[in-house]
Coordinates of C-alpha atoms in Angstrom, one line a residue:
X387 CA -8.3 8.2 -30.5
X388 CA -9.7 9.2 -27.0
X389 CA -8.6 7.8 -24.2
X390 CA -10.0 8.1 -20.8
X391 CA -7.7 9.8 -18.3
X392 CA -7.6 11.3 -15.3
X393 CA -5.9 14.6 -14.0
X394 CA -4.9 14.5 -9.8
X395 CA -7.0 17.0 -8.2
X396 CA -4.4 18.2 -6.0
X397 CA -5.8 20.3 -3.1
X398 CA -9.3 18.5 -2.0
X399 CA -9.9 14.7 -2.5
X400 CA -13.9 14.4 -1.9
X401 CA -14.7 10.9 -2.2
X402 CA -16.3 11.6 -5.1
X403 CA -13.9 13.8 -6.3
X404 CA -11.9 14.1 -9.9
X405 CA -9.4 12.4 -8.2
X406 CA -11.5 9.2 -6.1
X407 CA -11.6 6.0 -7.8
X408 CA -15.3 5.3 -9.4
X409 CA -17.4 3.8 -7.1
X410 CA -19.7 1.0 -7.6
X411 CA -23.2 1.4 -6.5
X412 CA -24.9 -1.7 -4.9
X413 CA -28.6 -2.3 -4.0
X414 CA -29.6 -5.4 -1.4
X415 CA -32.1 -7.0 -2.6
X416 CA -35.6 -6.0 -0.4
X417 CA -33.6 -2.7 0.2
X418 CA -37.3 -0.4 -0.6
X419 CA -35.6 2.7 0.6
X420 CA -33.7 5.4 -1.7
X421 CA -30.8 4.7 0.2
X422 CA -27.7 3.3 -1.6
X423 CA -24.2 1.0 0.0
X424 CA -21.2 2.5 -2.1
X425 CA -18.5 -0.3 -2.6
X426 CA -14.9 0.5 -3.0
X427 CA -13.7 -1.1 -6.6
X428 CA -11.6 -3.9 -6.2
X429 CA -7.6 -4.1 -6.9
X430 CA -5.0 -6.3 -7.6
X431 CA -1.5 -4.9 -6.8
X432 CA 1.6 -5.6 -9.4
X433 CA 4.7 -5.3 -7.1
X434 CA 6.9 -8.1 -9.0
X435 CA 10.1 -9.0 -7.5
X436 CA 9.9 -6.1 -4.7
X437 CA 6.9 -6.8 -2.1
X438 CA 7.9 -6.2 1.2
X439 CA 11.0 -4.3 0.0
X440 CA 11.6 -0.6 -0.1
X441 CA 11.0 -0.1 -4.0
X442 CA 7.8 -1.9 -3.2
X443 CA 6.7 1.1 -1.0
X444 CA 3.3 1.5 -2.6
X445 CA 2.0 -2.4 -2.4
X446 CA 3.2 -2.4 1.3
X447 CA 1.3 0.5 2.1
X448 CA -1.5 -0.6 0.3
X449 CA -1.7 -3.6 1.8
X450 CA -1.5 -2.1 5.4
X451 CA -4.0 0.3 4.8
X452 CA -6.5 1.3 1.9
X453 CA -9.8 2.9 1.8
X454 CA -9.9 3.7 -1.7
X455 CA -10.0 0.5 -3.1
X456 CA -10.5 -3.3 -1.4
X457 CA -7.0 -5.1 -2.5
X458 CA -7.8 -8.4 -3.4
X459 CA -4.3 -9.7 -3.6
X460 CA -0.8 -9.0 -4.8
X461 CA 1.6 -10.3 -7.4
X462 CA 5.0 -11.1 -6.5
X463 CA 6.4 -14.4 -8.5
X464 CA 9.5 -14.7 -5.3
X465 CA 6.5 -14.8 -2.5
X466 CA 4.0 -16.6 -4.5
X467 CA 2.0 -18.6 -1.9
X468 CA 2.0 -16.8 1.3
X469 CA -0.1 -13.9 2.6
X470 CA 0.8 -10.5 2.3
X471 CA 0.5 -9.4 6.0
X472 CA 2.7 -12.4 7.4
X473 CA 5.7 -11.5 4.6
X474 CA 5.5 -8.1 5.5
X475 CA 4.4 -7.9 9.5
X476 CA 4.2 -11.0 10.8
X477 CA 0.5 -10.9 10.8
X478 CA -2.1 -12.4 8.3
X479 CA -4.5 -10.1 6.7
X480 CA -5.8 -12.8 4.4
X481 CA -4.8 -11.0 1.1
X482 CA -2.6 -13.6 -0.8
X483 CA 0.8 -13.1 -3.0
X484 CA 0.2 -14.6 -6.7
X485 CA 2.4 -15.7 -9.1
X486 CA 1.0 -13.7 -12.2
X487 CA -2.0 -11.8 -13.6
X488 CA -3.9 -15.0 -14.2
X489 CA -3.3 -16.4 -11.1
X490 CA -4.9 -13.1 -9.8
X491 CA -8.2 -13.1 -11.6
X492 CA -8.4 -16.8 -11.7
X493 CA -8.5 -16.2 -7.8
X494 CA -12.3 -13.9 -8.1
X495 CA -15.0 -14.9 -8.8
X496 CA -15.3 -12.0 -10.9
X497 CA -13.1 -9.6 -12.7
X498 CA -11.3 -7.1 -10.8
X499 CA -12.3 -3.9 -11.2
X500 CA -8.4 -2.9 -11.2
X501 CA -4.8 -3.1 -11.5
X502 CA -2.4 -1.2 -9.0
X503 CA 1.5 -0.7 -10.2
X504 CA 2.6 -1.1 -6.5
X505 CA 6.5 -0.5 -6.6
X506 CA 8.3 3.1 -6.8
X507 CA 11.3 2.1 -8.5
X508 CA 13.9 4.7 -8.9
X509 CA 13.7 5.5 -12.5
X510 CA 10.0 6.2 -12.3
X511 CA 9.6 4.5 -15.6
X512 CA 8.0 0.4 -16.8
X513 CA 10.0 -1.9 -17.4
X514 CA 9.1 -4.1 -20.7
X515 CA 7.7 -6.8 -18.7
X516 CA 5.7 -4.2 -16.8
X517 CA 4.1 -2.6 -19.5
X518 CA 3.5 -6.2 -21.0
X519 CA 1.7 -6.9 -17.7
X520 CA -0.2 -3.6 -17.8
X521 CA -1.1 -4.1 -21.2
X522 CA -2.1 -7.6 -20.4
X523 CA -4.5 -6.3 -17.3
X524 CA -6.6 -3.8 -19.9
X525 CA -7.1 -6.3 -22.6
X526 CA -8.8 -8.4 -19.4
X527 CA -10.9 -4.7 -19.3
X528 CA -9.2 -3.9 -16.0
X529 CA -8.5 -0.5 -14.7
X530 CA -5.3 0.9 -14.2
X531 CA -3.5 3.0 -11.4
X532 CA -0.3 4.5 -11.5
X533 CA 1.7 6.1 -9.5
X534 CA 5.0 6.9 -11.7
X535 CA 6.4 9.7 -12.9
X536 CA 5.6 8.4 -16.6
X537 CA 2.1 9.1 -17.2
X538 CA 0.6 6.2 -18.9
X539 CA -2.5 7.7 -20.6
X540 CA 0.4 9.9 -22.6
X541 CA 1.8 6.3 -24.0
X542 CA 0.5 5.8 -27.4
X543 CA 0.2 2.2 -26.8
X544 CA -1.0 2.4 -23.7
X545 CA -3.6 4.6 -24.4
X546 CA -4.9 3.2 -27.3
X547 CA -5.5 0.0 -25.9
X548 CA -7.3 1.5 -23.1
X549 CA -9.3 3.2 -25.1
X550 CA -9.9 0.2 -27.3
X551 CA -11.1 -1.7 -24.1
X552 CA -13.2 1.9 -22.6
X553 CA -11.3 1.0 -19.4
X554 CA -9.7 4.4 -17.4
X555 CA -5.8 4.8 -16.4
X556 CA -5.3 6.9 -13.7
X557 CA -1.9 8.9 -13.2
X558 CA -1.4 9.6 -9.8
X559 CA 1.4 12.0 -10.5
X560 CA 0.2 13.7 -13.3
X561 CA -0.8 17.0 -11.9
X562 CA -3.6 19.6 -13.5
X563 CA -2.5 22.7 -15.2
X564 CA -0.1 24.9 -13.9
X565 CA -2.4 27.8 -15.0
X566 CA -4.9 26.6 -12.2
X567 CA -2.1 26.1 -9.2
X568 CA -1.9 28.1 -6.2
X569 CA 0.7 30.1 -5.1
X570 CA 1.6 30.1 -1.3
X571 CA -0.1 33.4 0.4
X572 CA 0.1 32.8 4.0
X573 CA -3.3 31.6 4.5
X574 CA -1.7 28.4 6.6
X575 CA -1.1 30.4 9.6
X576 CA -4.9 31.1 10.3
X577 CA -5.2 27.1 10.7
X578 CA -6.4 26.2 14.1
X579 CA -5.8 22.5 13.6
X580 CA -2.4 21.4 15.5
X581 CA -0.2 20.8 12.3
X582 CA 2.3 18.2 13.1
X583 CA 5.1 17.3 10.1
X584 CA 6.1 13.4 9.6
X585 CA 9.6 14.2 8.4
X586 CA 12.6 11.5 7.9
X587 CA 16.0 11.0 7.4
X588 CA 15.3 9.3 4.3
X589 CA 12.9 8.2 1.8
X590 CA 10.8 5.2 1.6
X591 CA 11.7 5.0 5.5
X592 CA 7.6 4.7 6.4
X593 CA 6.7 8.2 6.9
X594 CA 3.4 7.6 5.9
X595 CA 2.7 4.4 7.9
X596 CA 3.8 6.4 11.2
X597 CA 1.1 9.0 9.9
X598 CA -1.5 6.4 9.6
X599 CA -0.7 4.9 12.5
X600 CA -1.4 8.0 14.6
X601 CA -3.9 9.6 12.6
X602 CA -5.7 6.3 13.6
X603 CA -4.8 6.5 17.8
X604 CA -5.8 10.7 17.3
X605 CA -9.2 9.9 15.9
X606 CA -10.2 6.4 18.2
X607 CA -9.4 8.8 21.1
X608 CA -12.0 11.4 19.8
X609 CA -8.9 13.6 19.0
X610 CA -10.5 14.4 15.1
X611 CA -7.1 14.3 13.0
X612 CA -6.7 14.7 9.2
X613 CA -3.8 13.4 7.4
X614 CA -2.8 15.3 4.3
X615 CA -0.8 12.8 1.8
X616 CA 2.0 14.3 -0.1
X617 CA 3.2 11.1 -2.1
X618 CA 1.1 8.9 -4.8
X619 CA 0.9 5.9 -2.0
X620 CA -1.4 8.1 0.2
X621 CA -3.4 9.1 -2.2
X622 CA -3.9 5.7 -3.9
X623 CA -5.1 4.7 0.0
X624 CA -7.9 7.3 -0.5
X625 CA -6.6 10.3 1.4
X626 CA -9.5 12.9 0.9
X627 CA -6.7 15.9 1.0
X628 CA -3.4 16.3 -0.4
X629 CA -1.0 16.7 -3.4
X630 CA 1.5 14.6 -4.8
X631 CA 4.8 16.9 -4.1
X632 CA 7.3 16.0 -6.4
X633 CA 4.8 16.2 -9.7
X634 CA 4.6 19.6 -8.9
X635 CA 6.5 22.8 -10.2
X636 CA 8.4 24.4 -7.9
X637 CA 7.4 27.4 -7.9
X638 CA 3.9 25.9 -6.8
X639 CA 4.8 23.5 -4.1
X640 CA 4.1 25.4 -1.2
X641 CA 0.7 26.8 -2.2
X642 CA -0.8 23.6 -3.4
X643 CA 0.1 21.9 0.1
X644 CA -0.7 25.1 1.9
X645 CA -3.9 25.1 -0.5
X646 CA -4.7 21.2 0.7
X647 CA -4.5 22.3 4.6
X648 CA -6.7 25.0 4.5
X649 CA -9.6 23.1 2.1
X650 CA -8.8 20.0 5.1
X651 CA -8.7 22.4 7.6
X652 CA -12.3 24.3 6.3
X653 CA -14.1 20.9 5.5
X654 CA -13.4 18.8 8.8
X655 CA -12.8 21.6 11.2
X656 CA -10.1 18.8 12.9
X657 CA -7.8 19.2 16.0
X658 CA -4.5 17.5 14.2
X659 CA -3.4 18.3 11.3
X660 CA -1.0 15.5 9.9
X661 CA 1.4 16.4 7.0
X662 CA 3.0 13.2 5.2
X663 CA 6.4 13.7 4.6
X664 CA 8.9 13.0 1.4
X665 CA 12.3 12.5 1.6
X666 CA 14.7 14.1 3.5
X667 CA 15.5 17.7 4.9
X668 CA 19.5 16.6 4.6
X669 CA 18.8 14.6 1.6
X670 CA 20.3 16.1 -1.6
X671 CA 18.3 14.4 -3.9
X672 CA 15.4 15.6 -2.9
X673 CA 13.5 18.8 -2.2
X674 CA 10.1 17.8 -0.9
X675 CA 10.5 17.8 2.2
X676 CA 11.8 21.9 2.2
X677 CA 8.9 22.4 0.5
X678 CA 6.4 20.5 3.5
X679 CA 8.1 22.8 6.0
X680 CA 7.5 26.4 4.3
X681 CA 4.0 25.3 2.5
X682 CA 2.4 23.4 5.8
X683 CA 4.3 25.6 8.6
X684 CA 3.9 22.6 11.4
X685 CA 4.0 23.2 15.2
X686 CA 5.7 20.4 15.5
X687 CA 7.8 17.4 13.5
X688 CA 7.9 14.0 14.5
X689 CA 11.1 12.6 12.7
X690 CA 11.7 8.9 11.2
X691 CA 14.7 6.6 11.2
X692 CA 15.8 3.7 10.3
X693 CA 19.2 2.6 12.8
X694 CA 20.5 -0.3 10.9
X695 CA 20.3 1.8 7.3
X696 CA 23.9 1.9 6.6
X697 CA 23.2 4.3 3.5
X698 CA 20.7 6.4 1.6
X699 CA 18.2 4.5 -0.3
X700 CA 20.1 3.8 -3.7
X701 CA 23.0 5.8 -3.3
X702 CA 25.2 3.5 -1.2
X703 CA 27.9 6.3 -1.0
X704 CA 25.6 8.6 1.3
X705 CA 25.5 7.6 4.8
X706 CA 22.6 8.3 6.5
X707 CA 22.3 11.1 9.1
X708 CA 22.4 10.9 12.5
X709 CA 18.8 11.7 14.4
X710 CA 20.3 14.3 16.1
X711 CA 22.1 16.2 12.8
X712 CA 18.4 15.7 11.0
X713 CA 16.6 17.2 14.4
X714 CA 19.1 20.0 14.3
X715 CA 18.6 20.9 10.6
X716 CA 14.6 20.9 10.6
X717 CA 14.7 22.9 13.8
X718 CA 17.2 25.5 11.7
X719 CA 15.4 25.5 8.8
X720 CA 11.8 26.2 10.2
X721 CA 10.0 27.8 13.2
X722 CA 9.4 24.3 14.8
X723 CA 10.4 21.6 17.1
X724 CA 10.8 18.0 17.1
X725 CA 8.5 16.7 19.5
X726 CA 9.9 12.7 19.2
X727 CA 11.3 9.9 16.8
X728 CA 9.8 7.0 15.5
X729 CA 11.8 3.9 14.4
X730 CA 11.9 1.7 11.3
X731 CA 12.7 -1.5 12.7
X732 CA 14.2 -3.3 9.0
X733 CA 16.9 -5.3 10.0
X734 CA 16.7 -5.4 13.8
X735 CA 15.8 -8.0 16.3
X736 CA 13.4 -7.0 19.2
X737 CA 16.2 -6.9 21.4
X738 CA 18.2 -4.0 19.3
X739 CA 14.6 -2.3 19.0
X740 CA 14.4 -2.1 22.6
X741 CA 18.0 -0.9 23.3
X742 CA 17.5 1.8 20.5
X743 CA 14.8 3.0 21.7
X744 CA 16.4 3.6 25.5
X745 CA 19.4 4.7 24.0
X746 CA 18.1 7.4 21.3
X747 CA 15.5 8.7 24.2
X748 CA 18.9 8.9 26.6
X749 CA 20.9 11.1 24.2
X750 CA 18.1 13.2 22.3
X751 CA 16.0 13.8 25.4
X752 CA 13.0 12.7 23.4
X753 CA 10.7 10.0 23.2
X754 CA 10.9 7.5 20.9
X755 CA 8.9 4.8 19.6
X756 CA 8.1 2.3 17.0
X757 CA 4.9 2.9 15.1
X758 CA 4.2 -1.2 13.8
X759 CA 6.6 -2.8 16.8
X760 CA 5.8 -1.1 19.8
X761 CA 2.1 -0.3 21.0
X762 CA 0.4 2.6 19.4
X763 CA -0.4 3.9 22.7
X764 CA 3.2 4.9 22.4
X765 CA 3.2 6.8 19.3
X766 CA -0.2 8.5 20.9
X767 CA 1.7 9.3 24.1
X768 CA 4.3 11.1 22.6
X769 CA 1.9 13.8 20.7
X770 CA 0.0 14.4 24.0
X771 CA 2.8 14.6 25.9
X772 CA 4.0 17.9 24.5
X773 CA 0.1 18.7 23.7
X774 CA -1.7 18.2 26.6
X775 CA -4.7 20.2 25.6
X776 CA -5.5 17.7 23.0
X777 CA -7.1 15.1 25.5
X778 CA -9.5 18.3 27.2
X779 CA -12.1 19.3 24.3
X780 CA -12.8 21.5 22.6
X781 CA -8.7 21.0 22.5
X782 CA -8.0 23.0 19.1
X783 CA -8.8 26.7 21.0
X784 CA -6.5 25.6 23.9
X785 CA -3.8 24.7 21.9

């Protein structure tokens, strides 16, 4: 039996591209022209149990930030009630936290088009209750979108029912054939963009919200800036460019990033460059975020942290690095610098953010900011700061 699937495209993410969610094509009425509005297809986001938590990574990004899809609302039996944006920022964005899938659809007027599994839990792998729900969404005819390292449209009963129900599963992770990925060859370095690196001293430590933060303050400033995602969260929010890192062979790492900046690179002719980062450099658990540094080859690396993480993300025996060990390292490892450190404020009060952020400047000789506490102009201040030529145009030849 067939089942519909779909293979990551890995290097360029058109929005119409292998890997872009399908569109929905809508016609006004009295609209006499050829002309067509694309919609983005609707979502509903499972994150039972972890919204707002860091094995929830993927809802709260979603959440924050999506262009691929419009999220309708999210699932999370322990928040059932409240709004998504208050839980998780302290601001409403009007998209509510359900109880369960019925609650969900009962909420639309119509079906949604589909079902996100928001949470990046550790073993990669459903849960029985999980797959009960995901099982439970295709019967409905829903969509689904994963972002696992077990690829659902290879589950027997997954994929039957799918294809019992002509509804699509998409695995994020599941990369094409290794018979059509690129090796590195060196064609980064004739880049013009400014690459800039969002590195960390850990995972799931909001990399990628820091990126989408300034990728936003580059581009409202005229400063034209691509982000390149590297993780299934950032492509799931509709970055047009990237690969998902660790679903990649080795051997191949390098070249399909380096492959992803040079298509962004040759498509948006862009003055910034931002590379998502994965992990960490000193983390031994990981090896993305080696890769990030020889396949993008950044000018510069702006470095996450998180002050009141007492450990590693779920390996309470690893303490995490010091700033300045993790600035030392990256700056080792690669032809770059550290041009300033952003803060992941989970677990401190305004007043700690504050005094962090006086006393980390003080003794790294760096700014530092706070990408979702502090203002973005900030964040923006801190790129231009060591790239002036960005605010005179055309800013990519002075650079």
């Amino acid at each position: 039996m067939e089942t519909k699937s779909e293979t990551v495209d890995t290097i360029h993410r058109p929005i119409r591209g292998p890997q872009a969610p399908p569109m929905t094509q809508i016609k006004p009425a009295g609209l006499t022209s050829g002309r067509q509005i694309t919609a983005s297809p609707t979502a509903v986001v499972y994150c039972e149990g972890n919204f707002a938590q860091i094995d929830g990574k993927t809802a709260n990004g979603l959440v924050r930030h999506s262009q691929a899809y419009r999220i309708l609302s999210v699932i999370d039996s322990t928040c059932s009630g409240q709004d998504s944006g208050t839980v998780l920022d302290a601001v409403s964005n009007n998209i509510p936290i359900v109880g369960h899938l019925e609650a969900a659809v009962s909420h639309e007027a119509t079906l949604p088009d589909t079902l996100i599994y928001g949470m990046a839990p550790s073993t990669g792998r459903l849960s029985t209750v999980d797959r009960g729900v995901v099982l439970q969404a295709i019967e409905l005819g829903m969509n689904i979108v994963s972002g696992l390292h077990e690829y659902l449209s290879d589950d027997s009963e997954i994929a039957n029912a799918a294809s019992m129900r002509n509804v699509t599963i998409r695995d994020i992770r599941k990369p094409k054939p290794s018979k059509d990925m690129r090796l590195f060859d060196g064609s980064v370095a004739g880049v013009k963009a400014l690459r800039i690196a969002v590195l960390g001293t850990d995972c799931a430590i909001g990399k990628r919200t820091t990126a989408t933060v300034l990728a936003r303050a580059l581009n409202a400033k005229g400063i034209k800036t691509v982000l390149v995602g590297t993780g299934q969260t950032g492509l799931m929010q509709g970055a047009k460019f990237g690969v998902a890192m660790d679903a990649v062979p080795p051997q191949f790492c390098c070249g399909e990033l380096e492959g992803a900046i040079v298509a962004a690179s040759e498509a948006e002719q862009p003055d910034v460059i931002l590379i998502e980062g994965q992990g960490a450099l000193s983390h031994p658990a990981f090896c993305t975020s080696a890769f990030i540094l020889r396949g993008s080859q950044p000018d510069a690396v702006i470095l996450q942290h998180a002050p009141k993480r007492a450990h590693r993300c779920d390996f309470p025996d690893m303490p995490m690095p010091a700033p300045l060990s993790e600035i030392a390292l990256i700056e080792a490892f690669a032809d770059t610098k550290v041009i300033g450190v952003t803060l992941n404020h989970e677990g401190m009060s305004e007043a700690e953010i504050t005094a962090t952020i006086a006393a980390q400047s003080h003794k790294l000789g760096l700014p530092v900011t706070d990408a979702l506490a502090r203002p973005v102009s900030h964040l923006l201040s801190m790129v231009v700061a060591a790239y002036p030529g960005l605010m005179q145009r055309p800013s990519v030849a002075a650079i």
